[in-house]
Tab-separated table of C-alpha atoms and ligand atoms in Angstrom:
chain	number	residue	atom	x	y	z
A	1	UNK	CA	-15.319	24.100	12.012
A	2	UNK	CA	-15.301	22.674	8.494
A	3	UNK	CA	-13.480	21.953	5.411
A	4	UNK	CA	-13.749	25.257	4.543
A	5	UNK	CA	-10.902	26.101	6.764
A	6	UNK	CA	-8.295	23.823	4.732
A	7	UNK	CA	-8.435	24.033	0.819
A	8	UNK	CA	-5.977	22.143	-1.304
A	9	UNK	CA	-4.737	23.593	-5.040
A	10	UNK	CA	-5.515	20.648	-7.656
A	11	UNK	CA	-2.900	22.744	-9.550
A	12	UNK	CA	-0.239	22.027	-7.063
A	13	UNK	CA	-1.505	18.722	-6.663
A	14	UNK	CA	-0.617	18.838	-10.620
A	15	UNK	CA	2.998	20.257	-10.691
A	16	UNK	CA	3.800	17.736	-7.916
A	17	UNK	CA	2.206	15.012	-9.870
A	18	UNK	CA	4.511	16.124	-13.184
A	19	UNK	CA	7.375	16.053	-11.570
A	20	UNK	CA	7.181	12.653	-9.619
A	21	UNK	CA	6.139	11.236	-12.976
A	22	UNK	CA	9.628	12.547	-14.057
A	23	UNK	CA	11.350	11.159	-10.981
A	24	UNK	CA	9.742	7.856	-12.553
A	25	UNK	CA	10.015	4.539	-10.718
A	26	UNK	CA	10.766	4.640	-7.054
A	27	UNK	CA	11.078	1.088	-6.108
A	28	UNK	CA	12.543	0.484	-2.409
A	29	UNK	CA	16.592	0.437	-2.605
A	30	UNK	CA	16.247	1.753	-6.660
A	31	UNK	CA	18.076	5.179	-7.580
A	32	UNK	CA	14.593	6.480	-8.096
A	33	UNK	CA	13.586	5.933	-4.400
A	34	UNK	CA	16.589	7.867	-4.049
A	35	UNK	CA	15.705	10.532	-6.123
A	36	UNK	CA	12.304	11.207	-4.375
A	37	UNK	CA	13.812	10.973	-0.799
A	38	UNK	CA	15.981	14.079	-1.922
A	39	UNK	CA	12.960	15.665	-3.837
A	40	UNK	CA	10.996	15.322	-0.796
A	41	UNK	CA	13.459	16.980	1.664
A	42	UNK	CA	13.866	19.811	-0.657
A	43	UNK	CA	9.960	20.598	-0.539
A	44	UNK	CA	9.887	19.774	3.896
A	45	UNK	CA	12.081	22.419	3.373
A	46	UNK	CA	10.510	24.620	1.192
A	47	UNK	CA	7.326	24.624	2.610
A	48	UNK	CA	8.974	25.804	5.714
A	49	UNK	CA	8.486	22.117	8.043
A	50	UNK	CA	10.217	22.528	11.352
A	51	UNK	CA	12.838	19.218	12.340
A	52	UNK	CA	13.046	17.852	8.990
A	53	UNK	CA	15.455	15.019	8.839
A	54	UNK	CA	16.098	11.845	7.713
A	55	UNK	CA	15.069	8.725	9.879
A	56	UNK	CA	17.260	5.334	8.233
A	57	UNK	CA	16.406	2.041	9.462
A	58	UNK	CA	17.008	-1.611	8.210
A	59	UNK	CA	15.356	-3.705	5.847
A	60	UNK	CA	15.116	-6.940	3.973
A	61	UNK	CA	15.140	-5.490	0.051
A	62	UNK	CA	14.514	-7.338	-2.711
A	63	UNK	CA	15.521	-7.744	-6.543
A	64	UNK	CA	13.385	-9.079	-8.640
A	65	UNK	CA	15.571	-11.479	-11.345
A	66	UNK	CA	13.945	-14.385	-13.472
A	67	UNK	CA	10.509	-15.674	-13.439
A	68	UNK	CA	8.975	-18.447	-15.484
A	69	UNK	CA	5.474	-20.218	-15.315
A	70	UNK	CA	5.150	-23.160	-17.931
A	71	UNK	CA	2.222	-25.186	-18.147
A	72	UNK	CA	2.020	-28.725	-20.000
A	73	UNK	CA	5.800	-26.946	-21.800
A	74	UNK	CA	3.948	-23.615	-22.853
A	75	UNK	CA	5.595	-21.017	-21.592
A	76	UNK	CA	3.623	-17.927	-19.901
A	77	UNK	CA	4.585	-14.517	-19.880
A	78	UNK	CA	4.794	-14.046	-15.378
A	79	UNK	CA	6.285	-11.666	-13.025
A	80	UNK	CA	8.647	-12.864	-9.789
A	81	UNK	CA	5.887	-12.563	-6.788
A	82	UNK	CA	8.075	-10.570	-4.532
A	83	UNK	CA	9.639	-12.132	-1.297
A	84	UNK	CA	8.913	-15.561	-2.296
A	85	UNK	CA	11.117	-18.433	-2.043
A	86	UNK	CA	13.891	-18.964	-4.911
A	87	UNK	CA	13.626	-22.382	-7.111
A	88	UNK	CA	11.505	-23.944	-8.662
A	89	UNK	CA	8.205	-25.896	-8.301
A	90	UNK	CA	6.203	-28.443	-10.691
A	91	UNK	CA	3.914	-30.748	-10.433
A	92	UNK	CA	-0.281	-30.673	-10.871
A	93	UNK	CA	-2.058	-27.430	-10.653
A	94	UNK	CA	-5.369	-26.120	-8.632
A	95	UNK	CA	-7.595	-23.439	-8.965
A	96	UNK	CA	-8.119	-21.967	-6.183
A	97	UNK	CA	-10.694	-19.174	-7.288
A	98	UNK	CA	-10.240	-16.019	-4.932
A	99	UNK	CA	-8.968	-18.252	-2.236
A	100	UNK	CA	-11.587	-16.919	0.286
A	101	UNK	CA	-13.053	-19.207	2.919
A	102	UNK	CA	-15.327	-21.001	0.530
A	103	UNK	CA	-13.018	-21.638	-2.010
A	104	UNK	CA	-10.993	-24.056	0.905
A	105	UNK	CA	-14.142	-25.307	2.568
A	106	UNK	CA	-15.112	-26.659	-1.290
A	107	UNK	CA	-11.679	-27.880	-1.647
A	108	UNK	CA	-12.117	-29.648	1.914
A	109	UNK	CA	-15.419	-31.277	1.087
A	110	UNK	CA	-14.382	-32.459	-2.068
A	111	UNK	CA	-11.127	-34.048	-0.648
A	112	UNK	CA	-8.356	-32.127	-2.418
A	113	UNK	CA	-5.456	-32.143	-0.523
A	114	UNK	CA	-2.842	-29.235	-1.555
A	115	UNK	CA	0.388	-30.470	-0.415
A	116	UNK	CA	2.512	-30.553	-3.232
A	117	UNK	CA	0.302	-28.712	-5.404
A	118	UNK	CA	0.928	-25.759	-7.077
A	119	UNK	CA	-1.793	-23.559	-6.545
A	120	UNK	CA	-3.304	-20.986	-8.975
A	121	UNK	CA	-5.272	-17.671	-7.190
A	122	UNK	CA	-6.942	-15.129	-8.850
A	123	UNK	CA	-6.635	-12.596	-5.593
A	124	UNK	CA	-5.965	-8.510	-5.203
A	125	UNK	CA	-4.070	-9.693	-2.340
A	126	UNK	CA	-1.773	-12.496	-2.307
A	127	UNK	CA	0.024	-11.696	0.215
A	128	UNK	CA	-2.702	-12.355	2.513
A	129	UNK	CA	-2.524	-16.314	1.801
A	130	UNK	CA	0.821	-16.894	3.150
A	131	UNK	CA	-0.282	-18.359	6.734
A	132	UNK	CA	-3.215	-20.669	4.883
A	133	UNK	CA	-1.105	-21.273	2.030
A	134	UNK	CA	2.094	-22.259	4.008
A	135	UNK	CA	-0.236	-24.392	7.200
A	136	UNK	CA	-1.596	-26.216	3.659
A	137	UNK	CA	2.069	-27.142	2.350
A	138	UNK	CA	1.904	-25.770	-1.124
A	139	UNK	CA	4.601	-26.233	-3.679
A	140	UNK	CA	4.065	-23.178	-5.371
A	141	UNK	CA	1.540	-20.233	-6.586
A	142	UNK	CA	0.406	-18.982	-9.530
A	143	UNK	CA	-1.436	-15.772	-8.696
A	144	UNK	CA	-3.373	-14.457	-11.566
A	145	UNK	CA	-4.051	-10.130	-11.593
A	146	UNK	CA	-6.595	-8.388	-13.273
A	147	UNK	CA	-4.065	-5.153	-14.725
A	148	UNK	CA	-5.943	-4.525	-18.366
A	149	UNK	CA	-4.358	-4.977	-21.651
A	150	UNK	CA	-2.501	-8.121	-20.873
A	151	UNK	CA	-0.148	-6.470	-18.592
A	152	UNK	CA	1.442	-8.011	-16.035
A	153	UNK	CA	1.034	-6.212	-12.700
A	154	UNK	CA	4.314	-6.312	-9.885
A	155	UNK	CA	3.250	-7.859	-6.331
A	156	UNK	CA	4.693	-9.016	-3.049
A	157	UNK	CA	3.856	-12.339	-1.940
A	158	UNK	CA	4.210	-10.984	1.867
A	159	UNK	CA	3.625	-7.686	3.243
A	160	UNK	CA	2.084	-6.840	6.778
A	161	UNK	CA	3.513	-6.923	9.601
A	162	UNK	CA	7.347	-6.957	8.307
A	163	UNK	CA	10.166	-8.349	10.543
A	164	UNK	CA	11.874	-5.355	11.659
A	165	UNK	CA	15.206	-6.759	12.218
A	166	UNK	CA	17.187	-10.347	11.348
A	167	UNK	CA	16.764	-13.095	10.960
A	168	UNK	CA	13.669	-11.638	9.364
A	169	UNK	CA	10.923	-14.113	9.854
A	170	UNK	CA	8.790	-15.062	7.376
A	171	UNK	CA	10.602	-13.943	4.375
A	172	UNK	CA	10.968	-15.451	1.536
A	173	UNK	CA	7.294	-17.454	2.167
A	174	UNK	CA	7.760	-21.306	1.975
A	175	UNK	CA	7.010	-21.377	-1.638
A	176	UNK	CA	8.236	-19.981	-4.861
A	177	UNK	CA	5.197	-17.564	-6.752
A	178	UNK	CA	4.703	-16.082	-9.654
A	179	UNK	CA	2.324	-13.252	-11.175
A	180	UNK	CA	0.744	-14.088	-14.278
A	181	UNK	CA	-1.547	-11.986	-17.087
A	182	UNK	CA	-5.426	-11.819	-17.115
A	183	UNK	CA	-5.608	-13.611	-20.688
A	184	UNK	CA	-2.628	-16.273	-19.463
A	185	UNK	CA	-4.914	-16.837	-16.529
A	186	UNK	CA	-7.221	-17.560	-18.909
A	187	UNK	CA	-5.741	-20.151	-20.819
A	188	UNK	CA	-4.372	-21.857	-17.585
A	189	UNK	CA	-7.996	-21.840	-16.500
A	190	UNK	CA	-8.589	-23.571	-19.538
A	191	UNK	CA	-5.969	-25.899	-19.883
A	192	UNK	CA	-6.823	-27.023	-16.248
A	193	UNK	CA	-10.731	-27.738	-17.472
A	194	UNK	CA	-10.180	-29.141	-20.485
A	195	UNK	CA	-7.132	-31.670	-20.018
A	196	UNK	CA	-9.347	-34.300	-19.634
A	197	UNK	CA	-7.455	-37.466	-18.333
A	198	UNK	CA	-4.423	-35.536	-18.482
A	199	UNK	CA	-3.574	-33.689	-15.614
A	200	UNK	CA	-2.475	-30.013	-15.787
A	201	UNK	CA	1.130	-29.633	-15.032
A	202	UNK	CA	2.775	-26.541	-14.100
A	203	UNK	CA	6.687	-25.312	-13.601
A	204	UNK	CA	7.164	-22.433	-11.974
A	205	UNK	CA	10.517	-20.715	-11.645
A	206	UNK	CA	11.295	-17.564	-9.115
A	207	UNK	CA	14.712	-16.169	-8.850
A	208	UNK	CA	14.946	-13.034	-6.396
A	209	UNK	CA	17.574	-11.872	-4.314
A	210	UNK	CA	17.397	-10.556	-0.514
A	211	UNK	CA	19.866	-8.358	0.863
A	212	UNK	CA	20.064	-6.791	4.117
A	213	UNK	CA	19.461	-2.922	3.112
A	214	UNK	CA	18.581	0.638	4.564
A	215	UNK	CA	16.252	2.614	4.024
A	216	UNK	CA	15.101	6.009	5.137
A	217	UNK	CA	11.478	7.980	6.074
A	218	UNK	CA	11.509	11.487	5.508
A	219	UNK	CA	9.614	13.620	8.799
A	220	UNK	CA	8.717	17.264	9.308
A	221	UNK	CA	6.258	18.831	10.767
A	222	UNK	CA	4.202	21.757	11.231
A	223	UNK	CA	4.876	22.808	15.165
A	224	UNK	CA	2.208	23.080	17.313
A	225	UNK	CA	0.749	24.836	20.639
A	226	UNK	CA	-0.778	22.231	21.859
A	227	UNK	CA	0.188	18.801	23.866
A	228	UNK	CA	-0.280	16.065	21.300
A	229	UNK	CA	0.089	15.104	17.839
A	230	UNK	CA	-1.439	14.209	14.545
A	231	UNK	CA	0.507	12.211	11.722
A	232	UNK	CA	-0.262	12.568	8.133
A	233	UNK	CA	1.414	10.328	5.887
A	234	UNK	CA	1.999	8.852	2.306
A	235	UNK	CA	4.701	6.106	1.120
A	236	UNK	CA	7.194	7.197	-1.503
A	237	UNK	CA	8.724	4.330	-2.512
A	238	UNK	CA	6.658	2.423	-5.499
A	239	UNK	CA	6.056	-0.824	-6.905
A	240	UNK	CA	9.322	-1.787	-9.597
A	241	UNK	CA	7.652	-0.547	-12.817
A	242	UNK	CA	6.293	2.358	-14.256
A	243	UNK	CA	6.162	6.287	-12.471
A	244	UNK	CA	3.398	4.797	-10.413
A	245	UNK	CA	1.510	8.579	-10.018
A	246	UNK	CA	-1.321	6.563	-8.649
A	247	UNK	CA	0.446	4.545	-6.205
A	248	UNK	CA	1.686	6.891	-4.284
A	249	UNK	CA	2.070	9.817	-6.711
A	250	UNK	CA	-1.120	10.945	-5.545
A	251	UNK	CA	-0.762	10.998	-1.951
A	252	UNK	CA	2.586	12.570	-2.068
A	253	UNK	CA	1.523	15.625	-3.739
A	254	UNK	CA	-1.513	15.650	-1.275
A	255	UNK	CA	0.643	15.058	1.515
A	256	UNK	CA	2.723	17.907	0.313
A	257	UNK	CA	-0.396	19.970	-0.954
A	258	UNK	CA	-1.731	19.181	2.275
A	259	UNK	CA	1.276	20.516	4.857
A	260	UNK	CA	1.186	23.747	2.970
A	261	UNK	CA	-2.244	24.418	3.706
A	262	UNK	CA	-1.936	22.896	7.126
A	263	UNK	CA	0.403	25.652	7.923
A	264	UNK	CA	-1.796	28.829	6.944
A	265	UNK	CA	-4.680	27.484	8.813
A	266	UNK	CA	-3.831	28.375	12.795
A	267	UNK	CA	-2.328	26.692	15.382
A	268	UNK	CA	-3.219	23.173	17.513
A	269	UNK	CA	-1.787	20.011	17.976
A	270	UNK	CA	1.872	19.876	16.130
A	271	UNK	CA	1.223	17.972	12.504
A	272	UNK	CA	3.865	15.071	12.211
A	273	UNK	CA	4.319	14.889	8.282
A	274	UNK	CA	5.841	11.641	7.277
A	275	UNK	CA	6.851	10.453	3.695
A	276	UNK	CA	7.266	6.774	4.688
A	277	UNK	CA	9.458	4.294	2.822
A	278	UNK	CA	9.367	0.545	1.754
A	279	UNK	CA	5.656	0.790	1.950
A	280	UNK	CA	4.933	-1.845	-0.976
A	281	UNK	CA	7.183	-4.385	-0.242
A	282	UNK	CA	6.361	-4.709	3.609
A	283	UNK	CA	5.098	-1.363	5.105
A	284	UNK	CA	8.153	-1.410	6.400
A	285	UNK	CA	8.846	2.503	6.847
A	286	UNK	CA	5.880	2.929	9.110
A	287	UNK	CA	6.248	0.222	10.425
A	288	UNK	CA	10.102	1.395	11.967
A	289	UNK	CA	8.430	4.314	12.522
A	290	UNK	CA	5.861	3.449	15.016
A	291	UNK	CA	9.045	1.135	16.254
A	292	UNK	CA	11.374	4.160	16.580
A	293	UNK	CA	8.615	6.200	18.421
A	294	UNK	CA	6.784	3.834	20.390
A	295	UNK	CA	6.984	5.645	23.448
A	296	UNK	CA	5.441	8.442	22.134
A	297	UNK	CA	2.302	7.043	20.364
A	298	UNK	CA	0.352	7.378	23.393
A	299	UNK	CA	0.336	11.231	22.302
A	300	UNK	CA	-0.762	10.826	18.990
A	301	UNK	CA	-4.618	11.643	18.744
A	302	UNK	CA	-5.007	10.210	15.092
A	303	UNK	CA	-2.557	8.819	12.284
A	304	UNK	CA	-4.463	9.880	8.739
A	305	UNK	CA	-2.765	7.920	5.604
A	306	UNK	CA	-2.500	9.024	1.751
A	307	UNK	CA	-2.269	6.371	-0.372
A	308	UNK	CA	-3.888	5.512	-3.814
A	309	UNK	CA	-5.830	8.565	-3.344
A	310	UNK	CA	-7.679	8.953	-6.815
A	311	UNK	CA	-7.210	8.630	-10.610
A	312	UNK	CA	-9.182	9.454	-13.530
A	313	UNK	CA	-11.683	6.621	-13.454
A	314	UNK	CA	-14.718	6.706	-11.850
A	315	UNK	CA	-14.490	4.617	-8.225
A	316	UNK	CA	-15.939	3.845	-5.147
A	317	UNK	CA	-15.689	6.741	-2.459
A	318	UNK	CA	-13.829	4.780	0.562
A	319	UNK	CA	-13.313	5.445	4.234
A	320	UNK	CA	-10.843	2.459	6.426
A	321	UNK	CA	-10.349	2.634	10.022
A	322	UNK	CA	-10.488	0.235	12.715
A	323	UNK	CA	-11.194	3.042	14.963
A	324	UNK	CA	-15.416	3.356	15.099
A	325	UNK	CA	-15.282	7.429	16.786
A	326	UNK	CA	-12.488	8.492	13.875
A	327	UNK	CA	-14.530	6.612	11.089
A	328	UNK	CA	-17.570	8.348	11.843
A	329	UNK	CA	-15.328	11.926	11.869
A	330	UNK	CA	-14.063	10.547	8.760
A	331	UNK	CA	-17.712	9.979	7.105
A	332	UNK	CA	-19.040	13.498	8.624
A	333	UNK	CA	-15.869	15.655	7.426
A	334	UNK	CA	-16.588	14.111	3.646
A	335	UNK	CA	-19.869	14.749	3.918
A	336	UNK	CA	-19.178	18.386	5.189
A	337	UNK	CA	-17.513	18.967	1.414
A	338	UNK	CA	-19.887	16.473	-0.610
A	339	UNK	CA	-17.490	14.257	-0.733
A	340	UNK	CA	-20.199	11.211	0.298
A	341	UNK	CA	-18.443	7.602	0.997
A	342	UNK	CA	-19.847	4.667	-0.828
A	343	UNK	CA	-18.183	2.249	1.908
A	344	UNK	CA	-16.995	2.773	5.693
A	345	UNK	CA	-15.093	-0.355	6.615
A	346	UNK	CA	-14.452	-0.300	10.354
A	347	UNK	CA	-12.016	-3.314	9.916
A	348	UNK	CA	-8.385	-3.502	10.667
A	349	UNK	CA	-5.875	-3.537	7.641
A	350	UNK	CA	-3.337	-6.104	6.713
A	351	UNK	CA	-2.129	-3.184	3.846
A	352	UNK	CA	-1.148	0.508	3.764
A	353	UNK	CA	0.477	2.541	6.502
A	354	UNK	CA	-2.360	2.912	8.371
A	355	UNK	CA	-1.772	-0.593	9.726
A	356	UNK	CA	1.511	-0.802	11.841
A	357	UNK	CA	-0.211	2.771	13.634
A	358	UNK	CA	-3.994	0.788	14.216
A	359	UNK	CA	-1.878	-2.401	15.631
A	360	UNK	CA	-0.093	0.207	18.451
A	361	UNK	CA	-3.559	1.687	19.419
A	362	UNK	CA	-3.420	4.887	17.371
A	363	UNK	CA	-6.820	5.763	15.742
A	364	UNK	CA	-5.613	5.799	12.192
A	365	UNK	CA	-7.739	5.613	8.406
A	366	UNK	CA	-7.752	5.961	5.081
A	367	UNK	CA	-9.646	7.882	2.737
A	368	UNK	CA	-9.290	6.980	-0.666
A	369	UNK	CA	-10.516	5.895	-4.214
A	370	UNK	CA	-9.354	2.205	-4.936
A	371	UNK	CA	-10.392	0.047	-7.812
A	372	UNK	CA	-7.744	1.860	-10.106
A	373	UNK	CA	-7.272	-0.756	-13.086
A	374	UNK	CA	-3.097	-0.062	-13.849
A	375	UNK	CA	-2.941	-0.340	-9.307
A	376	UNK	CA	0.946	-1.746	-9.215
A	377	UNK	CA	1.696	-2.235	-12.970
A	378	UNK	CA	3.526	0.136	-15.654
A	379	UNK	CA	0.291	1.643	-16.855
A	380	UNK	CA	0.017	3.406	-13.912
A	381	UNK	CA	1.150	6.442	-15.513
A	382	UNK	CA	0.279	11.019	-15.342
A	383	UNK	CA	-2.571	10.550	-17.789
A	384	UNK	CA	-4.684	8.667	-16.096
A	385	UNK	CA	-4.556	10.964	-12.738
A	386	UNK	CA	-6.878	13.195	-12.540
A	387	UNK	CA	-5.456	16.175	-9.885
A	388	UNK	CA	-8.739	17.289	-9.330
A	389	UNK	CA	-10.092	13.937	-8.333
A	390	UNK	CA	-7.257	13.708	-6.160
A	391	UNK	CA	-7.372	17.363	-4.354
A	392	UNK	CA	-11.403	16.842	-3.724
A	393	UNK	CA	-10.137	13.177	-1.946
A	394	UNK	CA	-7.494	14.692	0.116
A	395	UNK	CA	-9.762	17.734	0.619
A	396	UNK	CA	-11.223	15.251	3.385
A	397	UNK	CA	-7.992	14.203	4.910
A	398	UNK	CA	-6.699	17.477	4.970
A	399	UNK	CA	-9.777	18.591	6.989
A	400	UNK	CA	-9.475	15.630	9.015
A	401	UNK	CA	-6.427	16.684	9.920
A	402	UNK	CA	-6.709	20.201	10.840
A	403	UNK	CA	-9.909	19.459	12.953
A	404	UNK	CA	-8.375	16.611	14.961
A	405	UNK	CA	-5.068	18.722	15.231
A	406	UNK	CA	-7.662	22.009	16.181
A	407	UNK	CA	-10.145	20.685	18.589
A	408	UNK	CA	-9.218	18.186	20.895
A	409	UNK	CA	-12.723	17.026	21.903
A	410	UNK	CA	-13.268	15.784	17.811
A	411	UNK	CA	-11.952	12.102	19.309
A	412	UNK	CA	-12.860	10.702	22.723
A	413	UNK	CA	-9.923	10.295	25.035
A	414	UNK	CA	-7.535	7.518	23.962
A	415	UNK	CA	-7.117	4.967	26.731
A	416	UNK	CA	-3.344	4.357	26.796
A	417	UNK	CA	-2.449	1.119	26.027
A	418	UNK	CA	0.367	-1.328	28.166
B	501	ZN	ZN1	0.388	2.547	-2.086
């Protein structure tokens, strides 16, 4: 068995990637997340999914208000950092460089305490600081991202794992944040070198408000002979600007492209297919779904996750799963269509759906093309997503799928967990 059995329509992929552009933003409790929910359950039903429904649960949303970073009374353009705390901070500023363990252990040997410090990061992921930066007793952060063109990208400043009910722990973080430009990290870089005697001081202002919400994952699937299950899934919700065809416009229409060649190709293992919500802000959906279901994961061979899948810039081939036996499945099945990784990363996640799944003892992975330059900004747009990119990537999942859904010797047996 190959990919040969399982062969996805870049055209498809294309129409579905049109019209989620048109749906436009789909940010988590927005009219547009709305929109795609009932775009989604119109195509479950379409493409002929058996129990399609609607599964709500609860939520800590947020909306984004007023953000300001000022340094030394110059105002930068910034971005609320999602889920941080409300007010302000001030006072003198340190860079922080990626904020990986040798940024704190040069900190540490030259002395620098943070408390009280507002602290400036140049990080993809910020919201992977909050433990270090809260045990450290910041003030605030500045978190610089690298979106071209001066564009300020949208980010949470705390995502995996979410609270799944009140008081929800953990959110907002300690501090307030902020997300500033490339060039305004530049000149805060060089303010902070150049200041001489004078110290650099910042003011940072965050206002966001959290509301108790609900949200809902949309679930099909394609019935099966067989005991057991496979989930394939992509978020539908976005980050607040921008269509976002990227992030997740791509794996939706693969998820969807995906199902409808799922069901032509013969029977196995029933296919759980699962547009999850709240992804961005918390990975909430699957998180409440592994929740909702957690008596059943012990029948779920393998959890295989759309997200980011490709664009039109050339990137890194990628393969993520904690799970070593479904990794190397992964790397085979690519290589199967000449679709050859540049990276297998048998790591756990702190991102993506693929997470909450891993953490309850599913074999779960990504397959994907990262490195996209608009990733969570409004240039993340239908030009610059290449269908064809995206139907070779998902090509691989979509294999995945079918073989772990077709032959249940492709994993060895899962030992159940407590
Ligand atoms: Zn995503």
């Amino acid at each position: 068995m190959n990919g040969a059995a399982v062969r996805l329509d870049p055209a498809e992929i294309g129409r579905t990637l049109d019209e989620l552009a048109a749906i436009g933003n789909r940010f988590a409790g927005s009219t547009g997340e709305a929109a795609a929910r009932d775009y989604l359950l119109d195509r479950f039903r379409t493409l002929g999914l058996v129990d399609v429904r609607l599964e709500p649960f609860a939520y800590l949303a947020y909306e984004p208000r007023a953000a300001s970073c000022a340094l030394n009374g110059a105002e930068l353009e910034c971005h609320p950092l999602q889920y941080t705390a409300t007010g302000e901070a001030a006072g003198e500023a340190i860079y922080l460089g990626d904020a990986g363990e040798a940024d704190f252990e040069r900190l540490d040997a030259g002395g620098v305490d943070l408390a009280g410090k507002v602290v400036v990061v140049h990080s993809m992921f910020p919201f992977d600081l909050v433990g270090v930066l809260e045990e450290r007793a910041v003030a605030g952060l500045v978190h610089i991202c690298e979106t071209p063109g001066g564009i300020v990208g949208n980010f949470t400043g705390a995502l995996y794992p979410p609270p799944l009910e009140p008081p929800w722990a953990g959110r907002p973080t300690a501090y307030p944040g902020v997300t500033i430009s490339h060039p305004g990290g530049r000149v805060l870089l060089s303010e902070l070198s150049s200041g001489g005697a004078r110290a650099a001081e910042i003011r940072i202002v965050h206002e966001g408000a959290l509301r108790e919400g609900i949200a809902h994952n949309v679930v099909g699937a394609i019935a099966g002979s067989e005991p057991g299950q496979v989930i394939l899934s992509a978020h539908y919700d976005s980050q607040a600007e921008g269509p976002c065809v990227y992030d997740n416009g791509s794996g939706l229409a693969s998820l969807l492209e995906s199902a409808r060649a799922l069901q032509s190709s013969g029977r196995g293992r029933t296919v759980v297919v699962l547009a999850s919500a709240a992804e961005e802000i918390g990975v909430w959906g699957a998180s409440a779904y592994v929740h909702a279901h957690a008596r059943e994961m012990d029948d779920v061979a393998a959890m295989v996750n759309l997200d980011g899948i490709a664009s039109a810039y050339p990137s890194q081939r990628e393969i993520w799963s904690a799970d070593a036996a479904l990794l190397e499945l992964a790397v085979a099945t690519g290589h199967a269509q000449g679709w050859k990784p540049d990276r297998a990363m048998n790591v756990r996640s702190t991102f993506s759906d693929h997470a909450p799944f891993t953490d309850a003892g599913v074999p779960a992975c990504l397959i994907w093309r990262p490195d996209y330059p608009y990733y969570h900004s409004r240039g993340d747009v239908r030009e610059l997503v290449d269908a064809h990119a995206v139907a070779q990537t998902a090509n691989v999942s979509a294999a995945l799928a079918h073989r772990l859904a077709t032959d249940p010797s492709a994993l060895p047996p899962r030992v159940s967990t407590p």
